[in-house]
GROMACS .gro file of C-alpha atoms in nm:
model
  101
    1MET     CA    1  -9.385  -1.338  10.422
    2THR     CA    2  -9.295  -1.330  10.788
    3PRO     CA    3  -9.511  -1.137  11.026
    4LEU     CA    4  -9.249  -0.833  11.051
    5HIS     CA    5  -9.277  -0.788  10.651
    6VAL     CA    6  -9.679  -0.801  10.702
    7LEU     CA    7  -9.616  -0.520  11.016
    8LEU     CA    8  -9.397  -0.313  10.749
    9ALA     CA    9  -9.622  -0.305  10.484
   10GLY     CA   10  -9.899  -0.215  10.718
   11ALA     CA   11  -9.677   0.069  10.786
   12PHE     CA   12  -9.681   0.204  10.430
   13ILE     CA   13 -10.045   0.173  10.394
   14LEU     CA   14 -10.077   0.381  10.759
   15LEU     CA   15  -9.841   0.648  10.566
   16GLY     CA   16 -10.025   0.621  10.247
   17ILE     CA   17 -10.372   0.698  10.409
   18GLY     CA   18 -10.208   0.992  10.604
   19LEU     CA   19 -10.074   1.115  10.279
   20TYR     CA   20 -10.427   1.105  10.111
   21GLY     CA   21 -10.543   1.276  10.425
   22LEU     CA   22 -10.321   1.543  10.371
   23LEU     CA   23 -10.393   1.613   9.988
   24VAL     CA   24 -10.750   1.573  10.026
   25ILE     CA   25 -10.893   1.700  10.365
   26ARG     CA   26 -10.936   2.073  10.415
   27ASN     CA   27 -11.055   2.106  10.781
   28MET     CA   28 -10.746   2.162  11.005
   29ILE     CA   29 -10.870   1.920  11.253
   30LYS     CA   30 -10.881   1.674  11.031
   31LEU     CA   31 -10.533   1.748  10.863
   32VAL     CA   32 -10.382   1.683  11.224
   33ILE     CA   33 -10.520   1.375  11.227
   34ALA     CA   34 -10.399   1.283  10.914
   35ILE     CA   35 -10.011   1.381  11.035
   36GLN     CA   36 -10.096   1.202  11.342
   37ILE     CA   37 -10.198   0.865  11.113
   38MET     CA   38  -9.877   0.942  10.912
   39VAL     CA   39  -9.643   0.974  11.200
   40LYS     CA   40  -9.783   0.656  11.338
   41GLY     CA   41  -9.717   0.478  10.986
   42ALA     CA   42  -9.367   0.600  11.032
   43MET     CA   43  -9.305   0.490  11.348
   44LEU     CA   44  -9.424   0.172  11.317
   45ALA     CA   45  -9.167   0.145  11.023
   46PHE     CA   46  -8.887   0.214  11.271
   47VAL     CA   47  -8.974  -0.031  11.526
   48VAL     CA   48  -9.017  -0.296  11.244
   49ALA     CA   49  -8.688  -0.199  11.052
   50GLY     CA   50  -8.519  -0.237  11.398
   51GLY     CA   51  -8.689  -0.575  11.435
   52LEU     CA   52  -8.579  -0.705  11.074
   53ASN     CA   53  -8.228  -0.576  11.173
   54GLY     CA   54  -8.202  -0.740  11.497
   55GLN     CA   55  -8.149  -0.414  11.681
   56LEU     CA   56  -8.508  -0.365  11.836
   57ASN     CA   57  -8.377  -0.152  12.111
   58LEU     CA   58  -8.283   0.107  11.896
   59GLY     CA   59  -8.623   0.139  11.680
   60GLN     CA   60  -8.784   0.154  12.041
   61SER     CA   61  -8.640   0.432  12.111
   62LEU     CA   62  -8.665   0.600  11.812
   63ALA     CA   63  -9.040   0.516  11.848
   64LEU     CA   64  -9.046   0.691  12.204
   65THR     CA   65  -8.882   1.022  12.036
   66VAL     CA   66  -9.131   1.011  11.787
   67ILE     CA   67  -9.401   0.980  12.032
   68THR     CA   68  -9.256   1.304  12.213
   69ALA     CA   69  -9.217   1.503  11.918
   70ASP     CA   70  -9.565   1.378  11.767
   71THR     CA   71  -9.767   1.476  12.092
   72ILE     CA   72  -9.597   1.828  12.129
   73VAL     CA   73  -9.719   1.884  11.726
   74ALA     CA   74 -10.048   1.764  11.784
   75ILE     CA   75 -10.100   1.988  12.106
   76ILE     CA   76  -9.957   2.294  11.925
   77GLY     CA   77 -10.170   2.176  11.579
   78LEU     CA   78 -10.472   2.168  11.789
   79ALA     CA   79 -10.430   2.509  11.999
   80LEU     CA   80 -10.370   2.683  11.660
   81ALA     CA   81 -10.701   2.538  11.502
   82ILE     CA   82 -10.900   2.633  11.810
   83ARG     CA   83 -10.754   2.964  11.810
   84ILE     CA   84 -10.843   3.024  11.419
   85GLN     CA   85 -11.171   2.913  11.498
   86GLU     CA   86 -11.237   3.148  11.757
   87ARG     CA   87 -11.102   3.428  11.542
   88SER     CA   88 -11.274   3.317  11.201
   89GLY     CA   89 -11.552   3.104  11.265
   90SER     CA   90 -11.395   2.804  11.007
   91LEU     CA   91 -11.162   2.553  11.040
   92ASP     CA   92 -11.180   2.530  10.642
   93VAL     CA   93 -10.784   2.588  10.508
   94ASP     CA   94 -10.955   2.786  10.197
   95GLU     CA   95 -11.132   2.989  10.389
   96VAL     CA   96 -10.896   3.070  10.635
   97MET     CA   97 -10.612   3.151  10.358
   98ASN     CA   98 -10.822   3.404  10.210
   99LEU     CA   99 -10.906   3.598  10.544
  100GLU     CA  100 -10.699   3.926  10.588
  101GLY     CA  101 -10.571   4.154  10.865
   0.00000   0.00000   0.00000
């Protein structure tokens, strides 16, 4: 196994950890963190796939695009979580889903 294959396996492990977090965790801030972990795994897979195909520049440019979009998603997600915490007093997804009004 080459080092790039090990990195690709690590990318899929990160994707799996993030997916597990999305399915199990009920706290909104932890959900944002789980999404961040998944995106980092996908970004690592892009860079490694670019390296395996000899197109490292393409993988790096995709990674920069993903970093930009991921930062925006994190900022908006955390802002929404803070606003929901202020209004409902809870960050639990199940409790927030039962709110009315």
